[in-house]
mmCIF file of C-alpha atoms and ligand atoms in Angstrom:
data_model
loop_
_atom_site.group_PDB
_atom_site.id
_atom_site.type_symbol
_atom_site.label_atom_id
_atom_site.label_comp_id
_atom_site.label_asym_id
_atom_site.label_seq_id
_atom_site.Cartn_x
_atom_site.Cartn_y
_atom_site.Cartn_z
ATOM 1 C CA MET A 1 12.885 31.501 -1.467
ATOM 2 C CA GLU A 2 9.662 29.760 -2.197
ATOM 3 C CA GLU A 3 9.150 26.280 -0.885
ATOM 4 C CA ARG A 4 6.666 24.131 -2.696
ATOM 5 C CA ILE A 5 5.046 20.848 -1.766
ATOM 6 C CA ALA A 6 5.198 17.713 -3.877
ATOM 7 C CA THR A 7 4.833 13.969 -3.448
ATOM 8 C CA VAL A 8 7.602 11.428 -3.958
ATOM 9 C CA VAL A 9 6.503 9.130 -6.777
ATOM 10 C CA LYS A 10 9.711 7.157 -7.181
ATOM 11 C CA ASN A 11 12.997 6.488 -5.471
ATOM 12 C CA ALA A 12 15.408 6.208 -8.382
ATOM 13 C CA GLY A 13 18.491 5.501 -6.317
ATOM 14 C CA SER A 14 20.617 8.564 -6.978
ATOM 15 C CA HIS A 15 17.617 10.871 -6.993
ATOM 16 C CA TYR A 16 13.892 10.946 -6.473
ATOM 17 C CA LEU A 17 11.030 11.777 -8.749
ATOM 18 C CA LEU A 18 8.465 14.219 -7.382
ATOM 19 C CA SER A 19 5.107 15.326 -8.672
ATOM 20 C CA GLU A 20 2.736 17.956 -7.378
ATOM 21 C CA LEU A 21 -0.194 15.590 -6.982
ATOM 22 C CA PRO A 22 -2.909 15.411 -8.076
ATOM 23 C CA LYS A 23 -1.044 16.658 -11.157
ATOM 24 C CA TRP A 24 1.100 13.956 -12.753
ATOM 25 C CA ASP A 25 4.230 15.629 -14.029
ATOM 26 C CA PRO A 26 7.245 13.963 -12.401
ATOM 27 C CA PHE A 27 10.531 15.816 -12.147
ATOM 28 C CA PRO A 28 13.818 14.790 -10.580
ATOM 29 C CA ALA A 29 14.940 16.028 -7.189
ATOM 30 C CA VAL A 30 17.822 15.380 -4.853
ATOM 31 C CA LEU A 31 18.071 15.381 -1.091
ATOM 32 C CA ARG A 32 19.806 18.296 0.515
ATOM 33 C CA GLY A 33 22.737 17.374 2.767
ATOM 34 C CA LYS A 34 20.730 17.689 5.927
ATOM 35 C CA VAL A 35 17.078 17.139 5.393
ATOM 36 C CA ARG A 36 14.895 17.969 8.334
ATOM 37 C CA LEU A 37 13.782 14.593 9.576
ATOM 38 C CA GLN A 38 11.349 13.228 12.032
ATOM 39 C CA LYS A 39 12.906 10.952 14.629
ATOM 40 C CA SER A 40 13.479 7.776 12.750
ATOM 41 C CA SER A 41 15.741 4.792 12.495
ATOM 42 C CA ALA A 42 14.729 4.233 8.910
ATOM 43 C CA THR A 43 17.508 3.617 6.450
ATOM 44 C CA ASN A 44 15.824 5.542 3.666
ATOM 45 C CA PRO A 45 14.546 8.819 4.993
ATOM 46 C CA VAL A 46 12.330 9.545 2.017
ATOM 47 C CA ALA A 47 9.759 7.041 0.796
ATOM 48 C CA VAL A 48 7.339 6.866 -2.087
ATOM 49 C CA GLY A 49 4.176 8.690 -1.045
ATOM 50 C CA ASP A 50 6.019 11.134 1.183
ATOM 51 C CA LYS A 51 4.924 14.712 0.912
ATOM 52 C CA VAL A 52 7.994 16.902 0.833
ATOM 53 C CA SER A 53 8.918 20.549 0.638
ATOM 54 C CA TYR A 54 11.304 21.396 -2.143
ATOM 55 C CA ILE A 55 13.046 24.351 -3.660
ATOM 56 C CA THR A 56 14.031 24.682 -7.264
ATOM 57 C CA ALA A 57 17.465 25.147 -8.742
ATOM 58 C CA ASP A 58 16.826 28.666 -9.937
ATOM 59 C CA GLU A 59 16.065 29.887 -6.481
ATOM 60 C CA LYS A 60 19.071 28.337 -4.865
ATOM 61 C CA GLY A 61 22.337 28.577 -6.742
ATOM 62 C CA PRO A 62 24.818 26.089 -5.359
ATOM 63 C CA LEU A 63 22.409 23.252 -4.872
ATOM 64 C CA PHE A 64 24.274 20.797 -6.987
ATOM 65 C CA ARG A 65 25.903 19.447 -3.916
ATOM 66 C CA VAL A 66 24.500 16.504 -2.125
ATOM 67 C CA ALA A 67 25.649 15.754 1.392
ATOM 68 C CA SER A 68 28.641 18.063 0.845
ATOM 69 C CA GLN A 69 29.851 15.985 -2.072
ATOM 70 C CA PRO A 70 30.184 17.718 -5.394
ATOM 71 C CA TYR A 71 27.126 16.700 -7.308
ATOM 72 C CA THR A 72 27.832 15.488 -10.817
ATOM 73 C CA GLY A 73 24.717 17.225 -12.052
ATOM 74 C CA LYS A 74 23.539 14.097 -13.776
ATOM 75 C CA CYS A 75 20.698 11.738 -13.276
ATOM 76 C CA SER A 76 21.134 8.392 -14.913
ATOM 77 C CA THR A 77 19.827 9.803 -18.184
ATOM 78 C CA GLY A 78 21.794 13.003 -17.962
ATOM 79 C CA ALA A 79 18.901 15.119 -16.754
ATOM 80 C CA ILE A 80 19.866 17.671 -14.132
ATOM 81 C CA PRO A 81 17.758 17.497 -11.012
ATOM 82 C CA SER A 82 15.895 20.757 -10.874
ATOM 83 C CA ALA A 83 14.754 20.480 -7.307
ATOM 84 C CA VAL A 84 16.080 19.851 -3.840
ATOM 85 C CA ILE A 85 14.035 18.223 -1.107
ATOM 86 C CA THR A 86 14.266 20.269 2.056
ATOM 87 C CA GLU A 87 11.758 18.694 4.404
ATOM 88 C CA ILE A 88 9.599 15.618 4.799
ATOM 89 C CA LEU A 89 6.128 16.502 5.981
ATOM 90 C CA PRO A 90 4.540 14.443 8.759
ATOM 91 C CA ARG A 91 3.238 11.095 7.565
ATOM 92 C CA GLN A 92 -0.367 10.082 7.896
ATOM 93 C CA ASN A 93 0.825 6.458 7.904
ATOM 94 C CA TYR A 94 3.648 4.380 6.519
ATOM 95 C CA VAL A 95 4.658 0.830 5.826
ATOM 96 C CA ILE A 96 8.041 -0.430 6.931
ATOM 97 C CA ARG A 97 10.078 -3.467 6.126
ATOM 98 C CA LYS A 98 12.837 -4.843 8.262
ATOM 99 C CA SER A 99 15.725 -6.514 6.573
ATOM 100 C CA THR A 100 15.582 -9.428 8.993
ATOM 101 C CA ASN A 101 13.492 -10.498 11.964
ATOM 102 C CA LEU A 102 16.066 -9.229 14.399
ATOM 103 C CA SER A 103 17.139 -6.207 12.469
ATOM 104 C CA ARG A 104 16.601 -2.866 14.094
ATOM 105 C CA GLN A 105 16.973 -1.059 10.861
ATOM 106 C CA ALA A 106 13.608 -0.360 9.356
ATOM 107 C CA HIS A 107 13.087 0.608 5.785
ATOM 108 C CA VAL A 108 10.092 2.802 5.055
ATOM 109 C CA ILE A 109 8.691 1.491 1.791
ATOM 110 C CA ALA A 110 5.647 3.696 1.316
ATOM 111 C CA ALA A 111 3.878 6.522 3.100
ATOM 112 C CA ASN A 112 0.539 8.316 3.174
ATOM 113 C CA LEU A 113 -1.441 5.430 1.758
ATOM 114 C CA ASP A 114 -5.172 5.917 1.424
ATOM 115 C CA GLN A 115 -5.797 2.194 1.282
ATOM 116 C CA ALA A 116 -4.312 -1.227 0.820
ATOM 117 C CA VAL A 117 -5.882 -3.371 -1.878
ATOM 118 C CA ILE A 118 -5.231 -6.936 -0.787
ATOM 119 C CA ALA A 119 -5.671 -9.339 -3.680
ATOM 120 C CA VAL A 120 -6.546 -12.917 -2.807
ATOM 121 C CA SER A 121 -8.002 -15.910 -4.573
ATOM 122 C CA LEU A 122 -9.873 -18.745 -2.859
ATOM 123 C CA PHE A 123 -8.230 -21.334 -5.087
ATOM 124 C CA PHE A 124 -5.327 -21.473 -7.560
ATOM 125 C CA PRO A 125 -3.494 -20.782 -5.278
ATOM 126 C CA GLU A 126 -5.545 -21.942 -2.331
ATOM 127 C CA ILE A 127 -6.002 -19.250 0.245
ATOM 128 C CA LYS A 128 -4.628 -19.496 3.761
ATOM 129 C CA LEU A 129 -6.922 -17.481 5.989
ATOM 130 C CA PRO A 130 -4.479 -17.108 8.934
ATOM 131 C CA PHE A 131 -2.005 -15.608 6.494
ATOM 132 C CA LEU A 132 -4.595 -13.115 5.208
ATOM 133 C CA ASP A 133 -5.520 -12.279 8.791
ATOM 134 C CA ARG A 134 -1.906 -11.422 9.565
ATOM 135 C CA ILE A 135 -1.852 -9.035 6.637
ATOM 136 C CA LEU A 136 -5.083 -7.465 7.835
ATOM 137 C CA VAL A 137 -3.677 -7.047 11.337
ATOM 138 C CA THR A 138 -0.591 -5.420 9.848
ATOM 139 C CA CYS A 139 -2.773 -2.948 7.933
ATOM 140 C CA GLU A 140 -4.705 -2.155 11.109
ATOM 141 C CA VAL A 141 -1.447 -1.524 12.944
ATOM 142 C CA TYR A 142 -0.339 0.764 10.133
ATOM 143 C CA LYS A 143 -3.764 2.478 10.123
ATOM 144 C CA ILE A 144 -4.306 1.754 6.464
ATOM 145 C CA PRO A 145 -7.891 1.065 5.366
ATOM 146 C CA VAL A 146 -8.218 -2.237 3.515
ATOM 147 C CA VAL A 147 -10.167 -3.396 0.497
ATOM 148 C CA ILE A 148 -10.044 -7.150 -0.065
ATOM 149 C CA VAL A 149 -10.204 -8.144 -3.713
ATOM 150 C CA LEU A 150 -11.317 -11.714 -4.220
ATOM 151 C CA ASN A 151 -10.000 -12.497 -7.678
ATOM 152 C CA LYS A 152 -10.500 -15.391 -10.097
ATOM 153 C CA VAL A 153 -14.148 -15.807 -9.114
ATOM 154 C CA ASP A 154 -14.734 -17.170 -12.625
ATOM 155 C CA LEU A 155 -12.907 -20.299 -11.500
ATOM 156 C CA TYR A 156 -14.937 -21.094 -8.422
ATOM 157 C CA ARG A 157 -18.217 -19.181 -8.324
ATOM 158 C CA ASP A 158 -20.068 -22.144 -9.808
ATOM 159 C CA GLU A 159 -17.750 -24.830 -8.492
ATOM 160 C CA ALA A 160 -17.601 -23.703 -4.876
ATOM 161 C CA PRO A 161 -20.425 -21.270 -4.109
ATOM 162 C CA GLU A 162 -20.405 -22.192 -0.404
ATOM 163 C CA ALA A 163 -16.736 -21.334 -0.031
ATOM 164 C CA LEU A 164 -17.349 -18.003 -1.724
ATOM 165 C CA ALA A 165 -20.300 -17.177 0.527
ATOM 166 C CA GLU A 166 -18.302 -18.272 3.560
ATOM 167 C CA PHE A 167 -15.461 -15.936 2.679
ATOM 168 C CA HIS A 168 -17.853 -13.009 2.402
ATOM 169 C CA ARG A 169 -19.487 -13.946 5.679
ATOM 170 C CA ILE A 170 -16.158 -14.016 7.496
ATOM 171 C CA TYR A 171 -14.602 -10.854 6.138
ATOM 172 C CA GLU A 172 -17.632 -8.654 5.632
ATOM 173 C CA GLY A 173 -18.675 -9.788 9.088
ATOM 174 C CA ALA A 174 -15.353 -8.511 10.387
ATOM 175 C CA GLY A 175 -16.067 -5.186 8.714
ATOM 176 C CA TYR A 176 -13.992 -5.396 5.530
ATOM 177 C CA ARG A 177 -15.126 -4.523 2.066
ATOM 178 C CA VAL A 178 -14.799 -7.477 -0.305
ATOM 179 C CA ILE A 179 -14.928 -6.994 -4.068
ATOM 180 C CA ASP A 180 -15.320 -10.102 -6.236
ATOM 181 C CA THR A 181 -13.321 -9.806 -9.431
ATOM 182 C CA SER A 182 -12.338 -11.736 -12.480
ATOM 183 C CA CYS A 183 -9.710 -10.539 -14.882
ATOM 184 C CA LYS A 184 -11.071 -13.122 -17.281
ATOM 185 C CA THR A 185 -14.711 -11.985 -17.426
ATOM 186 C CA GLY A 186 -14.167 -8.398 -16.291
ATOM 187 C CA GLU A 187 -16.484 -8.852 -13.340
ATOM 188 C CA GLY A 188 -15.868 -6.351 -10.547
ATOM 189 C CA ILE A 189 -13.116 -4.456 -12.387
ATOM 190 C CA ALA A 190 -15.193 -1.281 -12.712
ATOM 191 C CA GLU A 191 -15.985 -1.477 -9.011
ATOM 192 C CA LEU A 192 -12.332 -1.953 -8.136
ATOM 193 C CA ARG A 193 -11.360 0.985 -10.359
ATOM 194 C CA GLU A 194 -14.021 3.107 -8.681
ATOM 195 C CA ALA A 195 -12.626 2.087 -5.285
ATOM 196 C CA CYS A 196 -9.287 3.544 -6.388
ATOM 197 C CA ALA A 197 -10.731 6.914 -7.428
ATOM 198 C CA GLY A 198 -8.682 9.813 -6.116
ATOM 199 C CA LYS A 199 -6.709 7.548 -3.786
ATOM 200 C CA LEU A 200 -3.205 6.255 -3.342
ATOM 201 C CA SER A 201 -3.619 2.495 -3.147
ATOM 202 C CA LEU A 202 -0.980 -0.058 -2.212
ATOM 203 C CA PHE A 203 -1.677 -3.226 -4.193
ATOM 204 C CA SER A 204 -0.545 -6.337 -2.452
ATOM 205 C CA GLY A 205 -1.106 -10.020 -2.974
ATOM 206 C CA GLU A 206 0.587 -13.359 -2.814
ATOM 207 C CA SER A 207 2.249 -14.333 -6.058
ATOM 208 C CA GLY A 208 -0.155 -15.971 -8.487
ATOM 209 C CA VAL A 209 -3.428 -14.499 -7.230
ATOM 210 C CA GLY A 210 -3.576 -12.171 -10.217
ATOM 211 C CA LYS A 211 -2.395 -8.891 -8.714
ATOM 212 C CA SER A 212 -0.574 -7.842 -11.889
ATOM 213 C CA SER A 213 -3.590 -8.781 -13.984
ATOM 214 C CA LEU A 214 -5.811 -6.693 -11.714
ATOM 215 C CA ILE A 215 -3.610 -3.624 -12.057
ATOM 216 C CA LYS A 216 -3.615 -4.078 -15.814
ATOM 217 C CA ALA A 217 -7.373 -4.494 -15.806
ATOM 218 C CA VAL A 218 -7.849 -1.286 -13.819
ATOM 219 C CA ASP A 219 -5.599 0.535 -16.285
ATOM 220 C CA PRO A 220 -4.532 -1.351 -19.421
ATOM 221 C CA SER A 221 -1.675 1.103 -19.939
ATOM 222 C CA LEU A 222 -0.010 -0.148 -16.759
ATOM 223 C CA ASP A 223 2.011 -3.297 -16.765
ATOM 224 C CA PRO A 224 3.614 -4.000 -13.388
ATOM 225 C CA LYS A 225 5.784 -6.700 -14.890
ATOM 226 C CA ILE A 226 7.332 -4.265 -17.343
ATOM 227 C CA GLY A 227 7.247 -0.990 -15.454
ATOM 228 C CA ASN A 228 5.851 2.420 -16.075
ATOM 229 C CA ILE A 229 6.704 3.537 -19.556
ATOM 230 C CA SER A 230 5.643 7.102 -18.921
ATOM 231 C CA LEU A 231 8.629 7.678 -16.661
ATOM 232 C CA ALA A 232 11.130 6.105 -19.030
ATOM 233 C CA HIS A 233 12.563 9.427 -20.141
ATOM 234 C CA LEU A 234 13.403 10.326 -16.567
ATOM 235 C CA GLN A 235 15.196 7.226 -15.507
ATOM 236 C CA GLY A 236 18.098 5.091 -16.556
ATOM 237 C CA LYS A 237 17.838 1.504 -17.571
ATOM 238 C CA HIS A 238 18.855 0.059 -14.245
ATOM 239 C CA THR A 239 16.959 2.179 -11.807
ATOM 240 C CA THR A 240 13.805 0.145 -11.387
ATOM 241 C CA SER A 241 12.840 0.423 -7.769
ATOM 242 C CA LEU A 242 10.637 -1.988 -5.904
ATOM 243 C CA TYR A 243 8.169 0.651 -4.866
ATOM 244 C CA GLU A 244 7.009 3.368 -7.155
ATOM 245 C CA MET A 245 3.789 5.138 -7.836
ATOM 246 C CA TYR A 246 1.823 4.639 -11.032
ATOM 247 C CA PRO A 247 -0.885 7.029 -12.194
ATOM 248 C CA ILE A 248 -4.192 5.428 -13.151
ATOM 249 C CA ASN A 249 -5.154 6.688 -16.579
ATOM 250 C CA PRO A 250 -8.210 8.952 -16.366
ATOM 251 C CA GLY A 251 -9.625 7.401 -19.544
ATOM 252 C CA VAL A 252 -12.275 4.790 -18.978
ATOM 253 C CA ALA A 253 -10.774 1.327 -18.982
ATOM 254 C CA GLY A 254 -12.330 -1.216 -21.250
ATOM 255 C CA LYS A 255 -14.670 1.246 -22.933
ATOM 256 C CA GLY A 256 -13.137 2.080 -26.248
ATOM 257 C CA ARG A 257 -10.412 4.643 -26.444
ATOM 258 C CA ILE A 258 -8.232 5.551 -23.506
ATOM 259 C CA ALA A 259 -7.666 9.255 -22.966
ATOM 260 C CA PRO A 260 -4.125 10.608 -23.432
ATOM 261 C CA ARG A 261 -1.795 9.693 -20.627
ATOM 262 C CA ALA A 262 -2.066 12.046 -17.733
ATOM 263 C CA SER A 263 1.656 12.668 -17.943
ATOM 264 C CA GLN A 264 1.180 14.151 -21.397
ATOM 265 C CA CYS A 265 -1.477 16.571 -20.270
ATOM 266 C CA ARG A 266 -0.348 20.115 -19.646
ATOM 267 C CA HIS A 267 -3.647 21.581 -18.549
ATOM 268 C CA SER A 268 -3.373 20.603 -14.925
ATOM 269 C CA ARG A 269 -3.651 23.143 -12.187
ATOM 270 C CA SER A 270 -3.226 22.362 -8.540
ATOM 271 C CA THR A 271 -6.773 21.089 -8.258
ATOM 272 C CA GLN A 272 -8.044 17.772 -9.604
ATOM 273 C CA ASN A 273 -9.294 18.023 -13.156
ATOM 274 C CA SER A 274 -10.123 15.615 -15.911
ATOM 275 C CA CYS A 275 -6.509 15.465 -17.058
ATOM 276 C CA ASP A 276 -5.204 14.435 -13.675
ATOM 277 C CA PRO A 277 -4.799 10.727 -12.993
ATOM 278 C CA PHE A 278 -7.861 8.848 -11.833
ATOM 279 C CA GLY A 279 -5.907 7.610 -8.838
ATOM 280 C CA TYR A 280 -2.472 6.265 -7.949
ATOM 281 C CA ILE A 281 -1.163 2.768 -7.405
ATOM 282 C CA ILE A 282 1.881 1.434 -5.630
ATOM 283 C CA ASP A 283 2.596 -2.147 -6.552
ATOM 284 C CA SER A 284 3.998 -4.147 -3.677
ATOM 285 C CA PRO A 285 6.021 -7.216 -4.611
ATOM 286 C CA GLY A 286 4.376 -9.995 -2.657
ATOM 287 C CA LEU A 287 2.950 -9.975 0.820
ATOM 288 C CA ARG A 288 5.873 -11.339 2.747
ATOM 289 C CA GLY A 289 7.919 -8.209 2.342
ATOM 290 C CA PHE A 290 4.946 -6.143 3.280
ATOM 291 C CA GLY A 291 5.773 -5.722 6.882
ATOM 292 C CA LEU A 292 6.719 -7.190 10.155
ATOM 293 C CA VAL A 293 5.081 -5.758 13.186
ATOM 294 C CA ASP A 294 6.028 -6.423 16.754
ATOM 295 C CA LEU A 295 3.017 -6.524 19.003
ATOM 296 C CA GLU A 296 2.579 -7.257 22.660
ATOM 297 C CA LYS A 297 0.185 -10.162 23.237
ATOM 298 C CA GLU A 298 -2.347 -7.886 24.896
ATOM 299 C CA GLU A 299 -2.374 -5.622 21.888
ATOM 300 C CA ILE A 300 -3.138 -8.119 19.145
ATOM 301 C CA SER A 301 -6.912 -8.249 19.598
ATOM 302 C CA LYS A 302 -7.147 -4.488 19.126
ATOM 303 C CA TYR A 303 -6.302 -5.045 15.504
ATOM 304 C CA PHE A 304 -9.215 -7.380 14.924
ATOM 305 C CA PRO A 305 -11.899 -4.728 14.382
ATOM 306 C CA GLU A 306 -14.746 -7.085 15.267
ATOM 307 C CA MET A 307 -13.066 -7.974 18.587
ATOM 308 C CA LEU A 308 -12.257 -4.390 19.388
ATOM 309 C CA ARG A 309 -15.930 -3.540 18.986
ATOM 310 C CA VAL A 310 -17.031 -5.860 21.799
ATOM 311 C CA ALA A 311 -13.927 -5.965 24.013
ATOM 312 C CA ASP A 312 -15.278 -3.116 26.159
ATOM 313 C CA GLU A 313 -17.767 -5.531 27.561
ATOM 314 C CA CYS A 314 -15.225 -8.085 28.799
ATOM 315 C CA ARG A 315 -15.331 -8.441 32.577
ATOM 316 C CA PHE A 316 -11.565 -8.221 32.978
ATOM 317 C CA VAL A 317 -9.320 -5.504 31.609
ATOM 318 C CA PRO A 318 -6.987 -6.351 30.044
ATOM 319 C CA CYS A 319 -8.531 -9.537 28.709
ATOM 320 C CA THR A 320 -6.720 -11.933 26.388
ATOM 321 C CA HIS A 321 -10.089 -13.350 25.272
ATOM 322 C CA THR A 322 -8.848 -16.886 25.902
ATOM 323 C CA HIS A 323 -9.699 -18.200 29.372
ATOM 324 C CA GLU A 324 -11.165 -15.240 31.255
ATOM 325 C CA PRO A 325 -14.716 -15.567 32.599
ATOM 326 C CA GLY A 326 -17.163 -13.003 31.304
ATOM 327 C CA CYS A 327 -15.253 -12.526 28.058
ATOM 328 C CA ALA A 328 -17.421 -10.718 25.519
ATOM 329 C CA VAL A 329 -15.239 -11.810 22.621
ATOM 330 C CA LYS A 330 -15.594 -15.497 23.434
ATOM 331 C CA ALA A 331 -19.327 -14.980 23.901
ATOM 332 C CA ALA A 332 -19.514 -13.370 20.466
ATOM 333 C CA VAL A 333 -17.587 -16.283 18.941
ATOM 334 C CA ASP A 334 -19.956 -18.749 20.603
ATOM 335 C CA ALA A 335 -22.933 -16.779 19.318
ATOM 336 C CA GLY A 336 -21.490 -16.836 15.793
ATOM 337 C CA GLU A 337 -21.133 -13.054 15.723
ATOM 338 C CA ILE A 338 -17.370 -13.306 15.426
ATOM 339 C CA SER A 339 -16.163 -15.965 13.023
ATOM 340 C CA ALA A 340 -14.398 -18.989 14.461
ATOM 341 C CA GLU A 341 -11.814 -18.721 11.661
ATOM 342 C CA ARG A 342 -10.808 -15.204 12.616
ATOM 343 C CA TYR A 343 -10.744 -16.138 16.278
ATOM 344 C CA ASN A 344 -8.486 -19.096 15.498
ATOM 345 C CA SER A 345 -6.129 -16.806 13.595
ATOM 346 C CA TYR A 346 -6.053 -14.617 16.660
ATOM 347 C CA LEU A 347 -5.160 -17.572 18.894
ATOM 348 C CA GLY A 348 -2.434 -18.556 16.432
ATOM 349 C CA MET A 349 -0.915 -15.087 16.665
ATOM 350 C CA LEU A 350 -0.982 -15.169 20.456
ATOM 351 C CA GLU A 351 1.025 -18.385 20.361
ATOM 352 C CA GLU A 352 3.623 -16.822 18.143
ATOM 353 C CA ASP A 353 4.629 -14.447 20.866
ATOM 354 C CA GLY A 354 3.361 -11.446 19.036
ATOM 355 C CA LYS A 355 6.085 -11.559 16.434
ATOM 356 C CA PHE A 356 4.853 -12.494 13.050
ATOM 357 C CA ARG A 357 5.139 -11.759 9.435
HETATM 358 P P1 GDP B 401 0.419 -12.139 -9.758
HETATM 359 O O1 GDP B 401 1.574 -13.064 -9.548
HETATM 360 O O2 GDP B 401 -0.430 -12.045 -8.536
HETATM 361 O O3 GDP B 401 0.817 -10.786 -10.267
HETATM 362 O O4 GDP B 401 -0.531 -12.848 -10.822
HETATM 363 P P2 GDP B 401 -0.689 -12.654 -12.387
HETATM 364 O O5 GDP B 401 -1.445 -11.423 -12.702
HETATM 365 O O6 GDP B 401 0.614 -12.853 -13.054
HETATM 366 O O7 GDP B 401 -1.639 -13.896 -12.682
HETATM 367 C C1 GDP B 401 -1.259 -15.212 -12.368
HETATM 368 C C2 GDP B 401 -2.029 -16.176 -13.267
HETATM 369 O O8 GDP B 401 -3.429 -16.124 -12.959
HETATM 370 C C3 GDP B 401 -1.916 -15.813 -14.733
HETATM 371 O O9 GDP B 401 -1.843 -17.020 -15.463
HETATM 372 C C4 GDP B 401 -3.212 -15.081 -15.036
HETATM 373 O O10 GDP B 401 -3.603 -15.204 -16.371
HETATM 374 C C5 GDP B 401 -4.186 -15.790 -14.123
HETATM 375 N N1 GDP B 401 -5.311 -14.952 -13.707
HETATM 376 C C6 GDP B 401 -5.242 -13.699 -13.194
HETATM 377 N N2 GDP B 401 -6.477 -13.256 -12.897
HETATM 378 C C7 GDP B 401 -7.339 -14.228 -13.214
HETATM 379 C C8 GDP B 401 -8.757 -14.361 -13.129
HETATM 380 O O11 GDP B 401 -9.490 -13.484 -12.687
HETATM 381 N N3 GDP B 401 -9.292 -15.554 -13.547
HETATM 382 C C9 GDP B 401 -8.529 -16.559 -14.032
HETATM 383 N N4 GDP B 401 -9.140 -17.674 -14.420
HETATM 384 N N5 GDP B 401 -7.182 -16.466 -14.122
HETATM 385 C C10 GDP B 401 -6.607 -15.326 -13.730
HETATM 386 ZN ZN1 ZN B 402 -12.287 -10.837 26.542
#
């Protein structure tokens, strides 16, 4: 029996939607009673972005049984799942969410992310750098490359040029890519779209910074506040899940006509072609649910890339980079090579006992 590989693009509650990326052609699948699992305490064993092995109905007769329960053979719309997930392939990375601070149960919300696009705005709402730094640390812990999108620049480029330059100094100095954008003027949207090419990007941002507007600007056919229309025929009315994958339309945004939706294209083979999506987006509802990582105090500085780069030269190992003589990190802060703002965020995290959101 042939096993094929596909990617989970949506958790629809009673079933999953898979697609053989890069091709966008989602089909329903169910979990077999005992799916081969990596050691995990996660409550949902399969997450959006997971690469899975599956077999199809034709090859395996009595598959309409899930966890030894008779399977009704119906998805919410009456479609019969044609595939059964048999194995979850090892994850390159994943993002978890815990239901509470103390909870041991972790919920994997997305896997195999190529990057996190962190949307921020300097003003309206006013940015809190320590909060952004926590998100960045979380991404470093998860081993997810970050692109920072500084949105609404139309509102403060002329009003607060120093603040804008300062932001770039701090975060580009730390080693992050920063893209200035405006959904109002269109500035930076092409660059952001290009940054998403061929990748699975988790879009995250505090409410109000314009994350939904950015997703819509990258692909006008997507509307995070409404949902992905292209999947409507495969899902019931009440199956909207918090995390699902959206294909970025391969047509060029903002330049006249948009090409047919990738999901309507039947020319796809297993390799990327012009009909395949331009990239893939997972919309994350707010930053607070994005993750909670438990770190030992000594570990935190490893997730500040600019500190990690110089920490080898500290006289003491381990070094907390606070009071130790001969500390290379403190020397770099004093020399202005590491920003005081980032260093202060680091000190704030140390005080919080390594548990933070
Ligand atoms: P979300 O909560 O992060 O998804 O933010 P929305 O996309 O809903 O945007 C919040 C508000 O900011 C809306 O009123 C948008 O019209 C506005 N907005 C979004 N992007 C920009 C921008 O680049 N410039 C300006 N001036 N307003 C923006
Ligand atoms: Zn040190």
